[in-house]
Backbone as a printed PyTorch tensor [residue, N CA C, xyz], in Angstrom:
tensor([[[149.1840,  76.1470, 103.9360],
         [147.4900,  76.3750, 103.6280],
         [146.7280,  77.4540, 104.7190]],

        [[145.9130,  77.8320, 104.8740],
         [145.4200,  78.3770, 105.4740],
         [144.1710,  78.1410, 106.0440]],

        [[143.5170,  77.7050, 107.4640],
         [142.7540,  77.4450, 107.7370],
         [141.6030,  78.1180, 107.6410]],

        [[140.1750,  77.8380, 107.1460],
         [139.5460,  78.9610, 106.9860],
         [138.3490,  78.9340, 108.2000]],

        [[137.4640,  79.8620, 108.4610],
         [136.9110,  79.5630, 109.8100],
         [135.4100,  79.3890, 109.7320]],

        [[135.2240,  78.3440, 110.6960],
         [134.2470,  77.5460, 110.4520],
         [132.6970,  78.3290, 110.1050]],

        [[131.7060,  78.0110, 109.2910],
         [130.7890,  78.3260, 108.6370],
         [129.9740,  77.8780, 109.5820]],

        [[128.6850,  78.9870, 110.6160],
         [127.5050,  78.7670, 110.7010],
         [126.6560,  77.9970, 110.5630]],

        [[126.2050,  77.0280, 110.8090],
         [125.3290,  76.0490, 110.5770],
         [123.8950,  76.7150, 111.0320]],

        [[122.7750,  76.2280, 110.1020],
         [121.6350,  76.4190, 110.4360],
         [121.4150,  75.0420, 111.3640]],

        [[120.8170,  75.3280, 112.5520],
         [120.3250,  73.7320, 113.5900],
         [118.8530,  73.5510, 113.4370]],

        [[118.3310,  72.4380, 113.9270],
         [117.2090,  72.1730, 113.9850],
         [116.2990,  72.3660, 115.0230]],

        [[117.7200,  72.1500, 115.7530],
         [117.5280,  72.1390, 117.6480],
         [117.6770,  73.2100, 118.0240]],

        [[116.4350,  73.6720, 119.6550],
         [117.8000,  75.1320, 119.4630],
         [117.3400,  74.5760, 120.9050]],

        [[118.0080,  76.3660, 121.9410],
         [118.1420,  75.4830, 123.5230],
         [116.6090,  75.5350, 124.2330]],

        [[116.5520,  74.7890, 125.4870],
         [115.1550,  74.9210, 125.5370],
         [114.2050,  72.9040, 125.1670]],

        [[114.8770,  72.3640, 124.0440],
         [113.7340,  71.9160, 122.5400],
         [114.2070,  70.1490, 124.1520]],

        [[113.4600,  69.5110, 123.8660],
         [113.2440,  68.0920, 124.3570],
         [113.9000,  67.7760, 123.2970]],

        [[115.1410,  66.6060, 123.4850],
         [115.8620,  65.3110, 122.1300],
         [115.5540,  64.3350, 123.0450]],

        [[115.6740,  63.7380, 121.8490],
         [116.2050,  62.3620, 122.1770],
         [117.2220,  62.0650, 121.0180]],

        [[118.1060,  61.2120, 121.7420],
         [119.7320,  60.7910, 121.7340],
         [118.8330,  59.0780, 120.4510]],

        [[119.0210,  59.2290, 119.0160],
         [119.0100,  57.8580, 118.1780],
         [120.4590,  57.9610, 117.9610]],

        [[121.1930,  57.8910, 118.3540],
         [122.7630,  57.1760, 118.4840],
         [123.7150,  56.9080, 119.4440]],

        [[124.6070,  56.2440, 119.2400],
         [125.6250,  56.0760, 120.4610],
         [125.6220,  55.5490, 121.0850]],

        [[126.7630,  55.8420, 122.7130],
         [126.3600,  54.4960, 123.9810],
         [125.3710,  55.3680, 124.7210]],

        [[124.6880,  56.5880, 124.6670],
         [123.7780,  57.1270, 125.3160],
         [122.4860,  56.6850, 124.3560]],

        [[122.0610,  56.1380, 123.4270],
         [121.0340,  55.8990, 122.0770],
         [119.6390,  55.8990, 123.5860]],

        [[118.1590,  56.4610, 122.7850],
         [117.4900,  56.3610, 123.6050],
         [117.1750,  57.0180, 124.7210]],

        [[118.4140,  58.2020, 125.0010],
         [117.7820,  58.9870, 126.2060],
         [117.6610,  59.9280, 125.7860]],

        [[116.7180,  60.6820, 126.8270],
         [116.1280,  61.8500, 126.4840],
         [116.2610,  62.9110, 127.6070]],

        [[115.7470,  63.9390, 126.9730],
         [116.7470,  65.0690, 127.6340],
         [116.8490,  67.1600, 127.2240]],

        [[116.9370,  67.5150, 127.7270],
         [116.6060,  68.7930, 127.3960],
         [117.8400,  69.6200, 127.0570]],

        [[117.9960,  70.3270, 125.7290],
         [119.2380,  70.8250, 125.0410],
         [119.3530,  71.9280, 125.7020]],

        [[120.7500,  72.1730, 127.0430],
         [120.9340,  73.3910, 127.4260],
         [121.5190,  74.3570, 126.3420]],

        [[122.3490,  74.3380, 125.8040],
         [123.6370,  74.6170, 124.9300],
         [123.4670,  74.3340, 123.5430]],

        [[123.8990,  74.8990, 122.9120],
         [124.2950,  74.8030, 121.4310],
         [125.7820,  75.5250, 120.5080]],

        [[126.5310,  74.9970, 119.7220],
         [127.5450,  75.4150, 119.4100],
         [127.3530,  75.1850, 118.0050]],

        [[126.4210,  76.5630, 116.9840],
         [126.4830,  76.1140, 115.5030],
         [127.6680,  76.4780, 114.4260]],

        [[128.6890,  77.0940, 115.6710],
         [130.2930,  76.8120, 114.1490],
         [130.1230,  75.3870, 114.2720]],

        [[130.2670,  74.5940, 115.2710],
         [130.8850,  73.3340, 115.4470],
         [129.6820,  72.0610, 115.3770]],

        [[128.3130,  72.5890, 114.9410],
         [127.2740,  71.8830, 114.4500],
         [126.8120,  70.7610, 115.7920]],

        [[127.0710,  71.2250, 117.3940],
         [126.8500,  70.5150, 118.7220],
         [126.1270,  70.7590, 119.1660]],

        [[125.7480,  70.1680, 120.6050],
         [124.9460,  70.5570, 120.9860],
         [124.8520,  69.6110, 122.4620]],

        [[124.4190,  71.1850, 123.6870],
         [124.3530,  69.8230, 124.8740],
         [123.5250,  69.6120, 125.6450]],

        [[123.3420,  68.6180, 125.9760],
         [121.4170,  67.4120, 126.2150],
         [121.7150,  66.7160, 128.1860]],

        [[121.4430,  67.8920, 128.9620],
         [121.2330,  67.1680, 129.9730],
         [120.9740,  65.9130, 130.2900]],

        [[121.8770,  65.2880, 130.8180],
         [121.8390,  63.8620, 131.5320],
         [122.5230,  62.9130, 130.3780]],

        [[123.1070,  64.0340, 129.1220],
         [123.2730,  62.6980, 127.9610],
         [125.0840,  63.1180, 127.9590]],

        [[125.7270,  61.8800, 127.4760],
         [127.1540,  62.1660, 127.0300],
         [128.2680,  62.0550, 128.4840]],

        [[127.8770,  61.8380, 130.1200],
         [128.3550,  63.0640, 130.4440],
         [129.7590,  62.2140, 131.2030]],

        [[130.7110,  63.1190, 131.4770],
         [132.0700,  62.1640, 131.4270],
         [132.2680,  62.9130, 132.6750]],

        [[133.4810,  61.9730, 133.4370],
         [133.7200,  61.9240, 134.9100],
         [135.3200,  62.6760, 134.4590]],

        [[135.5960,  63.9480, 135.7590],
         [137.3430,  64.5990, 135.9600],
         [137.7320,  64.2960, 137.0910]],

        [[139.2950,  62.9620, 136.9380],
         [139.3250,  63.3600, 138.5610],
         [140.3730,  64.0790, 138.5230]],

        [[139.7560,  65.0900, 139.7600],
         [141.1300,  66.5770, 140.1960],
         [140.9470,  66.5570, 141.6610]],

        [[142.6400,  66.8510, 140.9150],
         [143.5520,  66.6460, 142.0700],
         [143.5070,  67.6290, 142.9250]],

        [[143.6030,  67.5690, 144.5500],
         [143.6320,  68.5710, 145.6900],
         [144.7960,  69.8800, 145.0330]],

        [[143.8650,  71.0590, 145.3670],
         [144.9710,  71.9630, 145.1620],
         [145.6370,  73.0030, 146.0700]],

        [[145.0470,  72.4510, 147.2710],
         [145.9410,  73.2740, 148.6700],
         [146.1700,  71.6480, 149.1700]],

        [[146.8210,  72.2490, 150.3210],
         [146.9670,  71.4290, 151.2580],
         [146.0100,  70.6790, 152.1470]],

        [[145.6170,  69.8170, 152.5340],
         [144.6310,  69.4200, 153.1680],
         [143.5010,  69.4270, 152.9530]],

        [[143.5370,  69.8030, 151.5030],
         [142.3200,  69.4100, 150.5010],
         [141.4780,  68.2760, 149.7910]],

        [[140.7950,  67.7180, 149.9790],
         [140.6610,  66.3960, 149.1080],
         [140.3960,  66.8540, 147.8920]],

        [[140.6850,  65.3920, 146.9480],
         [140.5790,  65.4550, 145.8190],
         [139.0900,  65.3680, 145.5450]],

        [[138.1650,  65.3030, 144.3660],
         [137.4090,  65.2490, 143.7010],
         [137.0400,  64.8800, 142.7940]],

        [[135.7740,  64.4270, 142.5930],
         [135.3330,  63.5130, 140.9550],
         [134.1030,  64.3620, 140.8810]],

        [[134.6150,  65.2760, 139.1890],
         [133.5590,  66.2630, 138.4690],
         [132.8520,  65.3990, 137.2130]],

        [[131.1480,  65.2760, 137.5580],
         [131.3490,  64.9950, 136.4320],
         [130.2570,  66.2580, 135.2230]],

        [[130.7500,  66.2050, 134.4690],
         [129.7160,  67.4090, 133.1280],
         [129.4980,  66.5120, 131.6070]],

        [[128.4350,  67.0040, 131.3980],
         [128.1010,  66.6090, 129.9470],
         [129.0640,  67.6190, 128.8050]],

        [[129.6350,  66.6540, 127.9420],
         [130.0020,  66.7050, 126.8080],
         [129.4620,  67.2230, 125.4450]],

        [[129.5940,  67.9100, 124.6830],
         [129.0210,  68.0250, 123.4150],
         [128.7650,  66.9990, 122.5980]],

        [[127.2320,  66.6030, 121.8560],
         [127.1620,  65.6870, 120.8360],
         [126.9080,  66.3140, 119.4700]],

        [[127.0610,  65.9140, 118.7180],
         [126.7340,  66.4350, 117.5870],
         [124.9130,  66.6560, 117.0910]],

        [[124.8450,  67.5240, 116.3210],
         [123.2980,  67.9880, 116.1670],
         [122.4280,  66.6590, 115.2830]],

        [[123.6900,  66.0570, 114.4380],
         [122.8830,  64.8400, 113.4730],
         [122.7580,  63.9840, 114.4780]],

        [[123.0970,  63.3410, 115.7040],
         [122.8660,  62.3130, 116.5220],
         [121.4510,  62.5120, 117.7560]],

        [[120.9680,  63.7630, 117.3790],
         [119.7260,  63.7030, 118.4380],
         [118.3160,  64.2750, 117.6030]],

        [[117.2360,  63.6230, 117.6560],
         [116.1990,  64.5860, 117.3690],
         [114.5460,  64.7530, 118.5880]],

        [[114.1600,  65.4070, 117.6290],
         [113.3660,  66.1390, 118.3630],
         [111.7950,  65.4580, 119.1150]],

        [[111.7320,  65.3250, 120.2040],
         [111.1710,  65.0070, 120.9780],
         [109.7990,  65.2990, 121.6300]],

        [[108.5910,  64.6890, 121.1440],
         [107.4790,  65.1030, 121.9680],
         [106.6430,  64.5830, 123.0860]],

        [[106.3120,  65.1250, 123.7610],
         [106.2460,  64.7390, 125.2460],
         [105.2780,  64.2100, 125.3730]],

        [[104.1190,  64.5090, 124.4410],
         [102.8450,  63.9820, 124.5900],
         [102.5360,  62.7830, 123.9160]],

        [[102.9000,  62.4740, 122.5400],
         [103.0880,  61.4360, 121.7130],
         [104.0640,  60.2150, 122.4200]],

        [[105.1430,  60.6170, 122.8720],
         [105.9990,  59.9630, 123.3910],
         [106.9860,  59.3010, 122.2700]],

        [[107.0320,  59.9200, 121.2070],
         [107.7400,  59.3400, 119.8000],
         [108.8890,  60.8220, 119.3200]],

        [[109.6440,  60.2950, 118.5990],
         [110.8260,  61.4430, 118.0790],
         [109.6160,  61.3270, 116.3030]],

        [[110.2070,  62.7740, 115.8630],
         [110.1220,  63.0350, 115.0990],
         [111.1140,  64.2240, 114.4290]],

        [[111.6120,  64.3660, 112.6460],
         [111.5500,  65.6430, 112.2590],
         [111.1660,  66.7750, 112.7940]],

        [[111.6530,  68.0940, 111.8350],
         [111.2430,  69.1200, 112.3850],
         [110.5900,  69.4210, 110.7030]],

        [[109.7290,  69.9380, 111.1770],
         [109.2240,  71.1950, 108.9730],
         [108.9910,  72.6610, 109.5450]],

        [[109.0170,  73.6070, 108.8580],
         [108.7600,  74.8570, 109.0870],
         [106.6730,  75.3050, 108.1270]],

        [[106.1570,  75.8230, 109.4250],
         [105.2020,  76.5450, 108.5220],
         [104.6990,  78.0600, 108.6750]],

        [[103.4550,  78.0480, 108.0500],
         [103.1250,  79.2300, 108.1800],
         [102.0600,  79.7260, 108.9750]],

        [[102.1880,  80.5480, 109.9420],
         [101.0170,  80.3890, 111.0050],
         [100.5950,  81.7900, 111.6310]],

        [[ 99.6760,  82.2760, 111.6240],
         [ 98.9710,  83.2280, 112.0670],
         [100.0830,  84.5060, 111.0870]],

        [[100.8030,  84.1400, 109.6980],
         [101.7460,  84.8640, 109.1240],
         [102.6630,  84.8890, 109.9680]],

        [[103.2780,  83.6870, 110.8750],
         [104.8780,  83.7690, 111.2140],
         [105.0640,  82.5640, 111.0570]],

        [[106.2140,  82.7370, 110.5060],
         [107.1410,  81.2640, 110.5730],
         [107.6530,  80.1300, 111.6880]],

        [[106.7290,  79.1850, 111.8230],
         [107.1880,  78.5290, 113.2350],
         [107.4790,  76.9500, 113.0090]],

        [[108.1100,  76.7990, 113.9930],
         [108.7040,  74.7570, 113.6570],
         [107.4980,  74.1200, 114.2670]],

        [[107.2230,  72.7820, 113.5020],
         [106.5100,  71.8000, 114.1930],
         [106.8070,  70.4440, 113.8150]],

        [[106.7560,  69.1600, 114.2520],
         [106.9400,  68.5470, 114.1650],
         [106.5030,  67.6330, 113.3410]],

        [[106.5470,  66.8680, 112.3780],
         [106.3630,  66.1480, 111.0690],
         [105.4830,  65.2120, 111.1470]],

        [[105.6900,  64.4570, 112.4580],
         [104.8520,  62.8420, 112.2470],
         [103.6560,  63.6660, 113.4550]],

        [[103.6700,  64.4410, 114.2830],
         [102.6840,  64.6220, 115.2880],
         [101.6680,  65.9880, 115.1470]],

        [[102.6580,  66.8150, 114.1070],
         [101.8430,  68.2270, 113.8810],
         [102.3580,  69.0510, 115.4350]],

        [[102.9110,  69.0300, 116.1080],
         [103.0680,  69.5210, 117.6320],
         [103.6880,  70.7310, 117.0930]],

        [[103.1840,  71.6920, 117.3850],
         [103.5140,  73.2890, 117.1920],
         [104.9670,  73.6990, 118.3350]],

        [[106.4350,  73.5490, 117.8600],
         [107.3190,  74.4830, 119.0730],
         [107.6310,  75.4250, 119.4850]],

        [[107.2610,  76.1210, 118.1750],
         [107.2290,  77.9760, 118.3870],
         [105.9340,  78.5650, 119.0830]]])
């Protein structure tokens, strides 16, 4: 069986959106989306899912170090967050001035 290439999924979040984690070990944390991976349907959120890596010294006389980085989480585990209302909401699409814009369903706040 040949493996097929992953299909690009349409995502409800974009880079720069403020989101809140709704499930998992970081539930309740709020951050901004720094990168998205549409083929894997994953996002990287600042300050969420932080992993540490212990790195050995590369040269003699150099000290080892501990590196922290954010790992990707699935996009279904985050919801868009409204800074004004301090609440999470689903996204809907509306037409405004002849353009398709994203809007938070619960608050009516325009994202784009």
